[in-house]
PDB file of C-alpha atoms in Angstrom:
ATOM      1  CA  MET A   1     -55.286  43.725-146.638  1.00  0.00           C
ATOM      2  CA  ARG A   2     -51.958  42.787-145.602  1.00  0.00           C
ATOM      3  CA  LYS A   3     -49.971  39.556-146.220  1.00  0.00           C
ATOM      4  CA  LEU A   4     -47.920  37.847-143.538  1.00  0.00           C
ATOM      5  CA  THR A   5     -44.966  38.233-145.792  1.00  0.00           C
ATOM      6  CA  ASP A   6     -45.298  42.154-145.886  1.00  0.00           C
ATOM      7  CA  PRO A   7     -42.547  43.990-143.670  1.00  0.00           C
ATOM      8  CA  TRP A   8     -43.550  46.138-140.619  1.00  0.00           C
ATOM      9  CA  LYS A   9     -42.084  48.251-138.388  1.00  0.00           C
ATOM     10  CA  LEU A  10     -41.744  47.540-134.446  1.00  0.00           C
ATOM     11  CA  ALA A  11     -40.656  50.556-132.459  1.00  0.00           C
ATOM     12  CA  SER A  12     -37.417  51.503-134.605  1.00  0.00           C
ATOM     13  CA  HIS A  13     -36.853  48.122-136.200  1.00  0.00           C
ATOM     14  CA  GLU A  14     -37.849  47.348-139.514  1.00  0.00           C
ATOM     15  CA  LEU A  15     -39.027  43.387-139.657  1.00  0.00           C
ATOM     16  CA  PRO A  16     -38.840  41.405-142.812  1.00  0.00           C
ATOM     17  CA  ASN A  17     -42.177  40.064-142.154  1.00  0.00           C
ATOM     18  CA  ARG A  18     -45.010  39.627-139.910  1.00  0.00           C
ATOM     19  CA  LEU A  19     -44.529  36.114-138.700  1.00  0.00           C
ATOM     20  CA  VAL A  20     -43.659  36.121-134.819  1.00  0.00           C
ATOM     21  CA  LEU A  21     -42.827  32.982-132.583  1.00  0.00           C
ATOM     22  CA  ALA A  22     -44.551  33.763-129.241  1.00  0.00           C
ATOM     23  CA  PRO A  23     -43.004  32.844-126.259  1.00  0.00           C
ATOM     24  CA  LEU A  24     -43.138  29.243-125.388  1.00  0.00           C
ATOM     25  CA  ALA A  25     -42.956  28.051-122.005  1.00  0.00           C
ATOM     26  CA  GLY A  26     -40.518  25.484-121.581  1.00  0.00           C
ATOM     27  CA  ILE A  27     -39.183  24.812-125.048  1.00  0.00           C
ATOM     28  CA  GLY A  28     -38.298  28.667-126.209  1.00  0.00           C
ATOM     29  CA  ASN A  29     -34.651  28.035-126.085  1.00  0.00           C
ATOM     30  CA  TRP A  30     -32.428  29.242-128.641  1.00  0.00           C
ATOM     31  CA  PHE A  31     -32.207  26.354-130.859  1.00  0.00           C
ATOM     32  CA  VAL A  32     -36.073  26.544-131.292  1.00  0.00           C
ATOM     33  CA  ARG A  33     -35.935  30.219-132.072  1.00  0.00           C
ATOM     34  CA  MET A  34     -33.055  29.387-134.444  1.00  0.00           C
ATOM     35  CA  GLN A  35     -35.566  26.858-136.245  1.00  0.00           C
ATOM     36  CA  ALA A  36     -37.953  29.460-136.481  1.00  0.00           C
ATOM     37  CA  LYS A  37     -35.957  31.825-137.979  1.00  0.00           C
ATOM     38  CA  ARG A  38     -34.696  29.335-140.487  1.00  0.00           C
ATOM     39  CA  TYR A  39     -38.276  28.686-141.586  1.00  0.00           C
ATOM     40  CA  GLY A  40     -39.112  32.146-142.114  1.00  0.00           C
ATOM     41  CA  ALA A  41     -39.922  34.019-138.689  1.00  0.00           C
ATOM     42  CA  GLY A  42     -38.945  37.899-139.041  1.00  0.00           C
ATOM     43  CA  LEU A  43     -39.007  37.983-134.805  1.00  0.00           C
ATOM     44  CA  CYS A  44     -38.524  35.416-132.218  1.00  0.00           C
ATOM     45  CA  VAL A  45     -39.457  36.210-128.523  1.00  0.00           C
ATOM     46  CA  SER A  46     -37.470  34.147-125.765  1.00  0.00           C
ATOM     47  CA  GLU A  47     -39.166  32.059-123.101  1.00  0.00           C
ATOM     48  CA  MET A  48     -40.449  33.973-120.276  1.00  0.00           C
ATOM     49  CA  VAL A  49     -37.622  35.065-117.789  1.00  0.00           C
ATOM     50  CA  SER A  50     -37.910  35.275-113.997  1.00  0.00           C
ATOM     51  CA  SER A  51     -36.868  38.402-112.617  1.00  0.00           C
ATOM     52  CA  PHE A  52     -36.088  36.080-109.292  1.00  0.00           C
ATOM     53  CA  GLY A  53     -33.657  34.207-111.389  1.00  0.00           C
ATOM     54  CA  LEU A  54     -32.168  37.479-112.988  1.00  0.00           C
ATOM     55  CA  LYS A  55     -31.750  38.917-109.239  1.00  0.00           C
ATOM     56  CA  TYR A  56     -30.231  36.233-108.004  1.00  0.00           C
ATOM     57  CA  GLY A  57     -28.111  35.130-110.737  1.00  0.00           C
ATOM     58  CA  ASP A  58     -29.627  31.597-111.442  1.00  0.00           C
ATOM     59  CA  GLU A  59     -27.161  29.615-113.590  1.00  0.00           C
ATOM     60  CA  ARG A  60     -30.161  28.005-115.698  1.00  0.00           C
ATOM     61  CA  THR A  61     -31.629  31.505-116.394  1.00  0.00           C
ATOM     62  CA  HIS A  62     -28.348  33.005-117.534  1.00  0.00           C
ATOM     63  CA  ARG A  63     -26.957  29.670-119.452  1.00  0.00           C
ATOM     64  CA  GLU A  64     -30.257  28.783-121.203  1.00  0.00           C
ATOM     65  CA  PHE A  65     -32.886  31.464-121.195  1.00  0.00           C
ATOM     66  CA  LEU A  66     -30.670  34.806-121.773  1.00  0.00           C
ATOM     67  CA  ARG A  67     -28.553  32.583-124.642  1.00  0.00           C
ATOM     68  CA  ILE A  68     -29.114  34.670-128.016  1.00  0.00           C
ATOM     69  CA  HIS A  69     -27.347  33.323-131.297  1.00  0.00           C
ATOM     70  CA  PRO A  70     -25.921  36.002-133.228  1.00  0.00           C
ATOM     71  CA  ASP A  71     -27.990  34.847-136.270  1.00  0.00           C
ATOM     72  CA  GLU A  72     -31.247  35.415-134.234  1.00  0.00           C
ATOM     73  CA  HIS A  73     -31.292  38.964-134.405  1.00  0.00           C
ATOM     74  CA  PRO A  74     -33.741  40.812-134.307  1.00  0.00           C
ATOM     75  CA  SER A  75     -34.792  38.872-131.190  1.00  0.00           C
ATOM     76  CA  ARG A  76     -36.961  39.771-127.924  1.00  0.00           C
ATOM     77  CA  SER A  77     -36.948  38.680-124.266  1.00  0.00           C
ATOM     78  CA  SER A  78     -39.363  38.642-122.060  1.00  0.00           C
ATOM     79  CA  SER A  79     -39.734  38.654-118.605  1.00  0.00           C
ATOM     80  CA  SER A  80     -42.052  38.038-115.408  1.00  0.00           C
ATOM     81  CA  ALA A  81     -41.889  39.289-111.822  1.00  0.00           C
ATOM     82  CA  THR A  82     -43.792  39.169-108.533  1.00  0.00           C
ATOM     83  CA  THR A  83     -44.689  41.517-106.024  1.00  0.00           C
ATOM     84  CA  PRO A  84     -42.296  41.365-103.256  1.00  0.00           C
ATOM     85  CA  ARG A  85     -43.953  40.780 -99.775  1.00  0.00           C
TER      86      ARG A  85
END
């Protein structure tokens, strides 16, 4: 049986352990992710980013949700989209 502390591979990335911080709505900013890394998370995923905010250059989207600290790596971003009408 595998342990949470065992390394694993996600695509071409070798991760140090199986502890993953999932996307957290409203509190998944870089500071929360840095704390998760500090306490042992092998991978942190950003708060879900709206494709609308990306397309139209929303300041908060770019300033807060897409901010990745150099010490966070490896990291992943998540995005959401709606169907155009």
